[in-house]
Amino acid sequence: HVEFLESLGEAARRKAAEFSAAELCNVSCAGATLSLAPILGVCIPGAALKRVSDFRADQLALMMHVVSRLSDSPCEYLQVLEHAILPHVPTLTPVDLRYISMAWTQARVSTEKLREAYAAR
């Protein structure tokens, strides 16, 4: 099972630059659900930033949530995604707002864990 998940993650990592916005959303969600952050934690958020203008508002909200789960340092990615979603705020649904809220909550947790790890050294 682990080898299978690792091979899926590696395949997604190699093709991340080729995915459409919708495909990137799907792969990102699957990667976060399957705990593939060690494999996808940099390439998926990076690919999202390169094509940030290709995403719809709901996809941007979803990507914010997913990036916060995949990346060890999501704040740098979230700021760009947040800036891109800003013009769409009036059209966001409650689910979109939930994704955004969860993204920033997870980012704070990640930042705190990073601080604790540095302090433990």
Tab-separated table of N, CA, C and O in Angstrom:
chain	number	residue	atom	x	y	z
A	1	HIS	N	0.829	-1.194	0.000
A	1	HIS	CA	0.000	0.000	0.000
A	1	HIS	C	0.873	1.257	0.000
A	1	HIS	O	0.611	2.187	-0.747
A	2	VAL	N	1.901	1.296	0.811
A	2	VAL	CA	2.773	2.462	0.896
A	2	VAL	C	3.503	2.689	-0.424
A	2	VAL	O	3.585	3.823	-0.907
A	3	GLU	N	4.010	1.631	-1.009
A	3	GLU	CA	4.712	1.762	-2.291
A	3	GLU	C	3.780	2.292	-3.374
A	3	GLU	O	4.183	3.108	-4.204
A	4	PHE	N	2.551	1.829	-3.363
A	4	PHE	CA	1.561	2.286	-4.340
A	4	PHE	C	1.306	3.782	-4.176
A	4	PHE	O	1.320	4.541	-5.158
A	5	LEU	N	1.095	4.231	-2.932
A	5	LEU	CA	0.842	5.650	-2.681
A	5	LEU	C	2.053	6.501	-3.070
A	5	LEU	O	1.901	7.584	-3.650
A	6	GLU	N	3.241	6.009	-2.762
A	6	GLU	CA	4.445	6.749	-3.137
A	6	GLU	C	4.577	6.867	-4.651
A	6	GLU	O	4.945	7.921	-5.171
A	7	SER	N	4.254	5.800	-5.375
A	7	SER	CA	4.345	5.868	-6.840
A	7	SER	C	3.286	6.808	-7.410
A	7	SER	O	3.549	7.529	-8.374
A	8	LEU	N	2.099	6.833	-6.816
A	8	LEU	CA	1.071	7.797	-7.241
A	8	LEU	C	1.550	9.230	-7.016
A	8	LEU	O	1.416	10.092	-7.893
A	9	GLY	N	2.109	9.465	-5.843
A	9	GLY	CA	2.608	10.801	-5.527
A	9	GLY	C	3.720	11.235	-6.465
A	9	GLY	O	3.743	12.376	-6.931
A	10	GLU	N	4.633	10.327	-6.762
A	10	GLU	CA	5.736	10.645	-7.677
A	10	GLU	C	5.221	10.947	-9.080
A	10	GLU	O	5.699	11.864	-9.748
A	11	ALA	N	4.237	10.167	-9.529
A	11	ALA	CA	3.658	10.409	-10.861
A	11	ALA	C	2.990	11.785	-10.909
A	11	ALA	O	3.151	12.533	-11.883
A	12	ALA	N	2.269	12.127	-9.854
A	12	ALA	CA	1.616	13.432	-9.792
A	12	ALA	C	2.653	14.551	-9.736
A	12	ALA	O	2.493	15.591	-10.373
A	13	ARG	N	3.724	14.337	-8.990
A	13	ARG	CA	4.776	15.351	-8.875
A	13	ARG	C	5.410	15.634	-10.237
A	13	ARG	O	5.615	16.782	-10.616
A	14	ARG	N	5.665	14.578	-10.989
A	14	ARG	CA	6.305	14.752	-12.307
A	14	ARG	C	5.392	15.465	-13.296
A	14	ARG	O	5.853	16.166	-14.180
A	15	LYS	N	4.088	15.281	-13.169
A	15	LYS	CA	3.151	15.842	-14.143
A	15	LYS	C	2.463	17.119	-13.658
A	15	LYS	O	1.635	17.673	-14.381
A	16	ALA	N	2.785	17.600	-12.477
A	16	ALA	CA	2.075	18.744	-11.886
A	16	ALA	C	2.032	19.953	-12.818
A	16	ALA	O	1.016	20.642	-12.904
A	17	ALA	N	3.096	20.202	-13.535
A	17	ALA	CA	3.140	21.372	-14.423
A	17	ALA	C	2.212	21.223	-15.631
A	17	ALA	O	1.851	22.216	-16.254
A	18	GLU	N	1.810	20.007	-15.940
A	18	GLU	CA	0.957	19.757	-17.104
A	18	GLU	C	-0.535	19.777	-16.783
A	18	GLU	O	-1.360	19.829	-17.686
A	19	PHE	N	-0.889	19.721	-15.505
A	19	PHE	CA	-2.301	19.643	-15.120
A	19	PHE	C	-3.042	20.939	-15.399
A	19	PHE	O	-2.486	22.033	-15.223
A	20	SER	N	-4.307	20.819	-15.790
A	20	SER	CA	-5.172	21.991	-15.890
A	20	SER	C	-5.522	22.429	-14.468
A	20	SER	O	-5.220	21.728	-13.499
A	21	ALA	N	-6.178	23.560	-14.328
A	21	ALA	CA	-6.575	24.040	-13.001
A	21	ALA	C	-7.488	23.023	-12.314
A	21	ALA	O	-7.304	22.715	-11.136
A	22	ALA	N	-8.452	22.494	-13.045
A	22	ALA	CA	-9.375	21.504	-12.461
A	22	ALA	C	-8.635	20.229	-12.061
A	22	ALA	O	-8.880	19.677	-10.983
A	23	GLU	N	-7.736	19.775	-12.913
A	23	GLU	CA	-6.960	18.572	-12.593
A	23	GLU	C	-6.063	18.809	-11.385
A	23	GLU	O	-5.920	17.932	-10.524
A	24	LEU	N	-5.490	19.997	-11.311
A	24	LEU	CA	-4.627	20.320	-10.182
A	24	LEU	C	-5.425	20.314	-8.876
A	24	LEU	O	-4.939	19.833	-7.852
A	25	CYS	N	-6.645	20.807	-8.923
A	25	CYS	CA	-7.519	20.752	-7.739
A	25	CYS	C	-7.775	19.306	-7.327
A	25	CYS	O	-7.665	18.956	-6.147
A	26	ASN	N	-8.104	18.469	-8.292
A	26	ASN	CA	-8.398	17.063	-7.996
A	26	ASN	C	-7.186	16.340	-7.431
A	26	ASN	O	-7.279	15.611	-6.439
A	27	VAL	N	-6.047	16.523	-8.071
A	27	VAL	CA	-4.816	15.862	-7.613
A	27	VAL	C	-4.426	16.377	-6.237
A	27	VAL	O	-4.003	15.606	-5.370
A	28	SER	N	-4.571	17.662	-6.011
A	28	SER	CA	-4.224	18.255	-4.719
A	28	SER	C	-5.084	17.689	-3.596
A	28	SER	O	-4.575	17.350	-2.525
A	29	CYS	N	-6.381	17.595	-3.860
A	29	CYS	CA	-7.286	17.033	-2.851
A	29	CYS	C	-6.937	15.578	-2.551
A	29	CYS	O	-6.900	15.167	-1.393
A	30	ALA	N	-6.687	14.836	-3.592
A	30	ALA	CA	-6.314	13.426	-3.395
A	30	ALA	C	-5.004	13.324	-2.627
A	30	ALA	O	-4.882	12.513	-1.700
A	31	GLY	N	-4.034	14.143	-2.981
A	31	GLY	CA	-2.749	14.122	-2.291
A	31	GLY	C	-2.871	14.463	-0.823
A	31	GLY	O	-2.244	13.828	0.024
A	32	ALA	N	-3.685	15.456	-0.512
A	32	ALA	CA	-3.883	15.831	0.894
A	32	ALA	C	-4.624	14.734	1.647
A	32	ALA	O	-4.268	14.401	2.775
A	33	THR	N	-5.626	14.149	1.010
A	33	THR	CA	-6.392	13.075	1.639
A	33	THR	C	-5.527	11.847	1.897
A	33	THR	O	-5.661	11.186	2.924
A	34	LEU	N	-4.633	11.550	0.971
A	34	LEU	CA	-3.774	10.368	1.095
A	34	LEU	C	-2.469	10.656	1.841
A	34	LEU	O	-1.577	9.812	1.876
A	35	SER	N	-2.362	11.840	2.428
A	35	SER	CA	-1.178	12.227	3.209
A	35	SER	C	0.112	12.151	2.401
A	35	SER	O	1.119	11.622	2.856
A	36	LEU	N	0.081	12.708	1.200
A	36	LEU	CA	1.253	12.710	0.327
A	36	LEU	C	2.030	14.026	0.399
A	36	LEU	O	2.760	14.369	-0.517
A	37	ALA	N	1.883	14.743	1.497
A	37	ALA	CA	2.573	16.023	1.651
A	37	ALA	C	4.085	15.918	1.468
A	37	ALA	O	4.676	16.795	0.841
A	38	PRO	N	4.731	14.869	1.979
A	38	PRO	CA	6.186	14.814	1.776
A	38	PRO	C	6.589	14.766	0.298
A	38	PRO	O	7.670	15.225	-0.067
A	39	ILE	N	5.726	14.244	-0.552
A	39	ILE	CA	6.039	14.131	-1.974
A	39	ILE	C	5.521	15.342	-2.749
A	39	ILE	O	6.196	15.858	-3.637
A	40	LEU	N	4.327	15.805	-2.413
A	40	LEU	CA	3.662	16.855	-3.188
A	40	LEU	C	3.711	18.238	-2.542
A	40	LEU	O	3.190	19.193	-3.104
A	41	GLY	N	4.323	18.343	-1.367
A	41	GLY	CA	4.270	19.567	-0.578
A	41	GLY	C	4.860	20.810	-1.198
A	41	GLY	O	4.533	21.918	-0.798
A	42	VAL	N	5.722	20.658	-2.190
A	42	VAL	CA	6.314	21.831	-2.845
A	42	VAL	C	5.800	21.977	-4.276
A	42	VAL	O	5.456	23.073	-4.709
A	43	CYS	N	5.717	20.859	-5.002
A	43	CYS	CA	5.372	20.959	-6.427
A	43	CYS	C	3.925	21.388	-6.662
A	43	CYS	O	3.669	22.188	-7.559
A	44	ILE	N	2.989	20.887	-5.872
A	44	ILE	CA	1.579	21.254	-6.080
A	44	ILE	C	1.355	22.730	-5.739
A	44	ILE	O	0.788	23.471	-6.554
A	45	PRO	N	1.779	23.206	-4.562
A	45	PRO	CA	1.602	24.642	-4.305
A	45	PRO	C	2.327	25.518	-5.334
A	45	PRO	O	1.790	26.538	-5.770
A	46	GLY	N	3.511	25.100	-5.745
A	46	GLY	CA	4.242	25.864	-6.758
A	46	GLY	C	3.512	25.915	-8.082
A	46	GLY	O	3.438	26.963	-8.734
A	47	ALA	N	2.949	24.780	-8.497
A	47	ALA	CA	2.181	24.732	-9.748
A	47	ALA	C	0.928	25.602	-9.648
A	47	ALA	O	0.541	26.260	-10.612
A	48	ALA	N	0.310	25.617	-8.474
A	48	ALA	CA	-0.887	26.447	-8.273
A	48	ALA	C	-0.553	27.923	-8.421
A	48	ALA	O	-1.298	28.679	-9.046
A	49	LEU	N	0.581	28.330	-7.868
A	49	LEU	CA	0.962	29.743	-7.964
A	49	LEU	C	1.288	30.151	-9.386
A	49	LEU	O	0.999	31.272	-9.795
A	50	LYS	N	1.888	29.246	-10.143
A	50	LYS	CA	2.230	29.571	-11.531
A	50	LYS	C	0.989	29.796	-12.389
A	50	LYS	O	1.024	30.538	-13.363
A	51	ARG	N	-0.109	29.140	-12.027
A	51	ARG	CA	-1.333	29.259	-12.825
A	51	ARG	C	-2.491	29.830	-12.012
A	51	ARG	O	-3.651	29.510	-12.263
A	52	VAL	N	-2.182	30.675	-11.058
A	52	VAL	CA	-3.201	31.196	-10.161
A	52	VAL	C	-4.341	31.885	-10.920
A	52	VAL	O	-5.497	31.799	-10.516
A	53	SER	N	-4.042	32.505	-12.025
A	53	SER	CA	-5.096	33.212	-12.784
A	53	SER	C	-6.025	32.254	-13.534
A	53	SER	O	-7.079	32.669	-14.016
A	54	ASP	N	-5.670	30.981	-13.616
A	54	ASP	CA	-6.517	29.995	-14.302
A	54	ASP	C	-7.652	29.467	-13.427
A	54	ASP	O	-8.585	28.846	-13.933
A	55	PHE	N	-7.571	29.699	-12.123
A	55	PHE	CA	-8.553	29.132	-11.198
A	55	PHE	C	-9.788	30.008	-11.064
A	55	PHE	O	-9.693	31.235	-11.077
A	56	ARG	N	-10.935	29.354	-10.903
A	56	ARG	CA	-12.174	30.050	-10.535
A	56	ARG	C	-12.108	30.329	-9.030
A	56	ARG	O	-11.259	29.787	-8.315
A	57	ALA	N	-13.021	31.153	-8.539
A	57	ALA	CA	-13.032	31.519	-7.116
A	57	ALA	C	-13.164	30.287	-6.216
A	57	ALA	O	-12.445	30.160	-5.228
A	58	ASP	N	-14.065	29.365	-6.561
A	58	ASP	CA	-14.243	28.181	-5.722
A	58	ASP	C	-13.002	27.294	-5.735
A	58	ASP	O	-12.633	26.693	-4.726
A	59	GLN	N	-12.320	27.250	-6.872
A	59	GLN	CA	-11.089	26.464	-6.966
A	59	GLN	C	-9.964	27.116	-6.155
A	59	GLN	O	-9.169	26.414	-5.534
A	60	LEU	N	-9.913	28.442	-6.153
A	60	LEU	CA	-8.908	29.135	-5.350
A	60	LEU	C	-9.117	28.846	-3.866
A	60	LEU	O	-8.154	28.579	-3.132
A	61	ALA	N	-10.367	28.880	-3.427
A	61	ALA	CA	-10.657	28.585	-2.021
A	61	ALA	C	-10.249	27.154	-1.679
A	61	ALA	O	-9.624	26.909	-0.642
A	62	LEU	N	-10.582	26.231	-2.560
A	62	LEU	CA	-10.201	24.830	-2.342
A	62	LEU	C	-8.685	24.676	-2.331
A	62	LEU	O	-8.125	23.985	-1.474
A	63	MET	N	-8.006	25.329	-3.255
A	63	MET	CA	-6.541	25.239	-3.312
A	63	MET	C	-5.908	25.829	-2.054
A	63	MET	O	-4.895	25.317	-1.575
A	64	MET	N	-6.494	26.877	-1.502
A	64	MET	CA	-5.965	27.420	-0.255
A	64	MET	C	-6.011	26.358	0.838
A	64	MET	O	-5.038	26.153	1.567
A	65	HIS	N	-7.135	25.680	0.930
A	65	HIS	CA	-7.291	24.627	1.938
A	65	HIS	C	-6.294	23.487	1.713
A	65	HIS	O	-5.613	23.047	2.641
A	66	VAL	N	-6.176	23.052	0.487
A	66	VAL	CA	-5.310	21.925	0.167
A	66	VAL	C	-3.836	22.286	0.351
A	66	VAL	O	-3.061	21.499	0.908
A	67	VAL	N	-3.445	23.462	-0.093
A	67	VAL	CA	-2.052	23.903	0.057
A	67	VAL	C	-1.675	23.958	1.537
A	67	VAL	O	-0.565	23.583	1.914
A	68	SER	N	-2.601	24.379	2.370
A	68	SER	CA	-2.305	24.448	3.806
A	68	SER	C	-2.076	23.061	4.392
A	68	SER	O	-1.373	22.912	5.383
A	69	ARG	N	-2.640	22.046	3.781
A	69	ARG	CA	-2.450	20.671	4.251
A	69	ARG	C	-1.216	20.017	3.643
A	69	ARG	O	-0.648	19.112	4.228
A	70	LEU	N	-0.802	20.462	2.467
A	70	LEU	CA	0.345	19.843	1.791
A	70	LEU	C	1.681	20.479	2.145
A	70	LEU	O	2.698	19.797	2.217
A	71	SER	N	1.696	21.772	2.346
A	71	SER	CA	2.958	22.497	2.509
A	71	SER	C	3.378	22.592	3.977
A	71	SER	O	2.541	22.774	4.862
A	72	ASP	N	4.693	22.527	4.207
A	72	ASP	CA	5.232	22.756	5.549
A	72	ASP	C	5.209	24.232	5.920
A	72	ASP	O	5.186	24.582	7.089
A	73	SER	N	5.229	25.078	4.917
A	73	SER	CA	5.183	26.528	5.147
A	73	SER	C	4.134	27.144	4.225
A	73	SER	O	4.464	27.793	3.226
A	74	PRO	N	2.871	26.939	4.556
A	74	PRO	CA	1.790	27.361	3.647
A	74	PRO	C	1.567	28.860	3.543
A	74	PRO	O	1.001	29.326	2.556
A	75	CYS	N	2.028	29.632	4.508
A	75	CYS	CA	1.723	31.073	4.500
A	75	CYS	C	2.189	31.769	3.233
A	75	CYS	O	1.488	32.622	2.697
A	76	GLU	N	3.366	31.406	2.731
A	76	GLU	CA	3.875	32.069	1.524
A	76	GLU	C	2.962	31.819	0.322
A	76	GLU	O	2.779	32.688	-0.516
A	77	TYR	N	2.380	30.631	0.251
A	77	TYR	CA	1.475	30.299	-0.848
A	77	TYR	C	0.095	30.918	-0.613
A	77	TYR	O	-0.533	31.420	-1.545
A	78	LEU	N	-0.366	30.873	0.636
A	78	LEU	CA	-1.702	31.382	0.939
A	78	LEU	C	-1.840	32.866	0.657
A	78	LEU	O	-2.894	33.317	0.218
A	79	GLN	N	-0.790	33.616	0.894
A	79	GLN	CA	-0.865	35.056	0.633
A	79	GLN	C	-1.117	35.349	-0.838
A	79	GLN	O	-1.918	36.221	-1.175
A	80	VAL	N	-0.483	34.609	-1.717
A	80	VAL	CA	-0.679	34.804	-3.162
A	80	VAL	C	-2.087	34.365	-3.561
A	80	VAL	O	-2.777	35.066	-4.314
A	81	LEU	N	-2.514	33.211	-3.056
A	81	LEU	CA	-3.850	32.724	-3.389
A	81	LEU	C	-4.923	33.664	-2.832
A	81	LEU	O	-5.941	33.918	-3.488
A	82	GLU	N	-4.699	34.173	-1.640
A	82	GLU	CA	-5.652	35.112	-1.044
A	82	GLU	C	-5.760	36.387	-1.878
A	82	GLU	O	-6.851	36.905	-2.093
A	83	HIS	N	-4.639	36.880	-2.341
A	83	HIS	CA	-4.652	38.070	-3.189
A	83	HIS	C	-5.449	37.808	-4.475
A	83	HIS	O	-6.197	38.673	-4.936
A	84	ALA	N	-5.302	36.613	-5.029
A	84	ALA	CA	-6.022	36.269	-6.258
A	84	ALA	C	-7.523	36.125	-6.028
A	84	ALA	O	-8.326	36.423	-6.922
A	85	ILE	N	-7.911	35.696	-4.843
A	85	ILE	CA	-9.338	35.462	-4.584
A	85	ILE	C	-10.052	36.740	-4.131
A	85	ILE	O	-11.279	36.826	-4.188
A	86	LEU	N	-9.299	37.734	-3.728
A	86	LEU	CA	-9.876	38.971	-3.204
A	86	LEU	C	-10.967	39.586	-4.084
A	86	LEU	O	-12.035	39.936	-3.579
A	87	PRO	N	-10.778	39.698	-5.404
A	87	PRO	CA	-11.845	40.280	-6.235
A	87	PRO	C	-13.123	39.432	-6.263
A	87	PRO	O	-14.187	39.928	-6.620
A	88	HIS	N	-13.023	38.179	-5.865
A	88	HIS	CA	-14.162	37.262	-5.928
A	88	HIS	C	-14.913	37.126	-4.605
A	88	HIS	O	-15.876	36.365	-4.521
A	89	VAL	N	-14.495	37.851	-3.582
A	89	VAL	CA	-15.088	37.689	-2.251
A	89	VAL	C	-16.615	37.789	-2.265
A	89	VAL	O	-17.293	36.978	-1.631
A	90	PRO	N	-17.216	38.740	-2.982
A	90	PRO	CA	-18.684	38.819	-2.961
A	90	PRO	C	-19.392	37.564	-3.501
A	90	PRO	O	-20.551	37.325	-3.182
A	91	THR	N	-18.695	36.767	-4.291
A	91	THR	CA	-19.338	35.594	-4.894
A	91	THR	C	-19.030	34.287	-4.159
A	91	THR	O	-19.515	33.231	-4.563
A	92	LEU	N	-18.245	34.348	-3.096
A	92	LEU	CA	-17.864	33.126	-2.391
A	92	LEU	C	-19.045	32.523	-1.646
A	92	LEU	O	-19.883	33.238	-1.093
A	93	THR	N	-19.085	31.222	-1.647
A	93	THR	CA	-20.139	30.488	-0.943
A	93	THR	C	-19.682	30.190	0.484
A	93	THR	O	-18.497	30.329	0.802
A	94	PRO	N	-20.596	29.747	1.343
A	94	PRO	CA	-20.183	29.355	2.692
A	94	PRO	C	-19.101	28.261	2.691
A	94	PRO	O	-18.204	28.279	3.531
A	95	VAL	N	-19.176	27.351	1.753
A	95	VAL	CA	-18.154	26.302	1.665
A	95	VAL	C	-16.798	26.908	1.318
A	95	VAL	O	-15.772	26.539	1.909
A	96	ASP	N	-16.779	27.857	0.388
A	96	ASP	CA	-15.527	28.538	0.027
A	96	ASP	C	-14.929	29.242	1.246
A	96	ASP	O	-13.731	29.145	1.510
A	97	LEU	N	-15.787	29.945	1.982
A	97	LEU	CA	-15.321	30.655	3.176
A	97	LEU	C	-14.796	29.680	4.225
A	97	LEU	O	-13.811	29.964	4.910
A	98	ARG	N	-15.424	28.528	4.323
A	98	ARG	CA	-14.952	27.484	5.248
A	98	ARG	C	-13.560	27.000	4.847
A	98	ARG	O	-12.683	26.845	5.690
A	99	TYR	N	-13.359	26.750	3.554
A	99	TYR	CA	-12.040	26.319	3.074
A	99	TYR	C	-10.960	27.355	3.401
A	99	TYR	O	-9.864	27.011	3.831
A	100	ILE	N	-11.279	28.627	3.185
A	100	ILE	CA	-10.312	29.696	3.452
A	100	ILE	C	-9.995	29.766	4.944
A	100	ILE	O	-8.825	29.860	5.346
A	101	SER	N	-11.019	29.681	5.753
A	101	SER	CA	-10.825	29.709	7.204
A	101	SER	C	-9.983	28.525	7.672
A	101	SER	O	-9.063	28.685	8.481
A	102	MET	N	-10.287	27.351	7.157
A	102	MET	CA	-9.523	26.160	7.523
A	102	MET	C	-8.071	26.279	7.064
A	102	MET	O	-7.160	25.821	7.755
A	103	ALA	N	-7.856	26.899	5.914
A	103	ALA	CA	-6.495	27.066	5.394
A	103	ALA	C	-5.660	27.907	6.344
A	103	ALA	O	-4.535	27.537	6.696
A	104	TRP	N	-6.196	29.047	6.773
A	104	TRP	CA	-5.422	29.913	7.653
A	104	TRP	C	-5.260	29.309	9.039
A	104	TRP	O	-4.220	29.496	9.682
A	105	THR	N	-6.250	28.557	9.494
A	105	THR	CA	-6.123	27.864	10.781
A	105	THR	C	-4.995	26.838	10.707
A	105	THR	O	-4.150	26.764	11.604
A	106	GLN	N	-4.966	26.061	9.637
A	106	GLN	CA	-3.908	25.063	9.453
A	106	GLN	C	-2.542	25.737	9.305
A	106	GLN	O	-1.543	25.245	9.819
A	107	ALA	N	-2.508	26.873	8.639
A	107	ALA	CA	-1.246	27.589	8.473
A	107	ALA	C	-0.698	28.042	9.827
A	107	ALA	O	0.505	27.946	10.081
A	108	ARG	N	-1.579	28.505	10.703
A	108	ARG	CA	-1.140	28.910	12.042
A	108	ARG	C	-0.594	27.711	12.822
A	108	ARG	O	0.424	27.812	13.500
A	109	VAL	N	-1.256	26.573	12.700
A	109	VAL	CA	-0.792	25.356	13.373
A	109	VAL	C	0.571	24.942	12.832
A	109	VAL	O	1.483	24.611	13.596
A	110	SER	N	0.734	24.979	11.514
A	110	SER	CA	2.021	24.626	10.900
A	110	SER	C	3.132	25.554	11.360
A	110	SER	O	4.236	25.107	11.670
A	111	THR	N	2.834	26.834	11.416
A	111	THR	CA	3.823	27.817	11.864
A	111	THR	C	4.210	27.559	13.318
A	111	THR	O	5.384	27.618	13.676
A	112	GLU	N	3.223	27.266	14.139
A	112	GLU	CA	3.498	26.992	15.549
A	112	GLU	C	4.339	25.724	15.711
A	112	GLU	O	5.270	25.694	16.509
A	113	LYS	N	4.054	24.698	14.943
A	113	LYS	CA	4.853	23.470	15.003
A	113	LYS	C	6.292	23.730	14.573
A	113	LYS	O	7.225	23.191	15.158
A	114	LEU	N	6.455	24.569	13.558
A	114	LEU	CA	7.798	24.933	13.099
A	114	LEU	C	8.563	25.668	14.193
A	114	LEU	O	9.735	25.379	14.449
A	115	ARG	N	7.899	26.593	14.854
A	115	ARG	CA	8.532	27.334	15.955
A	115	ARG	C	8.945	26.385	17.082
A	115	ARG	O	10.021	26.531	17.659
A	116	GLU	N	8.067	25.459	17.423
A	116	GLU	CA	8.370	24.504	18.489
A	116	GLU	C	9.563	23.619	18.104
A	116	GLU	O	10.401	23.316	18.954
A	117	ALA	N	9.629	23.231	16.852
A	117	ALA	CA	10.747	22.401	16.400
A	117	ALA	C	12.067	23.161	16.487
A	117	ALA	O	13.089	22.610	16.910
A	118	TYR	N	12.050	24.440	16.096
A	118	TYR	CA	13.259	25.262	16.203
A	118	TYR	C	13.663	25.464	17.668
A	118	TYR	O	14.838	25.439	17.995
A	119	ALA	N	12.673	25.678	18.511
A	119	ALA	CA	12.944	25.899	19.932
A	119	ALA	C	13.514	24.637	20.584
A	119	ALA	O	14.336	24.722	21.499
A	120	ALA	N	13.074	23.479	20.105
A	120	ALA	CA	13.554	22.203	20.668
A	120	ALA	C	15.007	21.924	20.313
A	120	ALA	O	15.671	21.135	20.990
A	121	ARG	N	15.510	22.554	19.287
A	121	ARG	CA	16.902	22.327	18.862
A	121	ARG	C	17.833	22.937	19.810
A	121	ARG	O	18.323	23.545	20.380
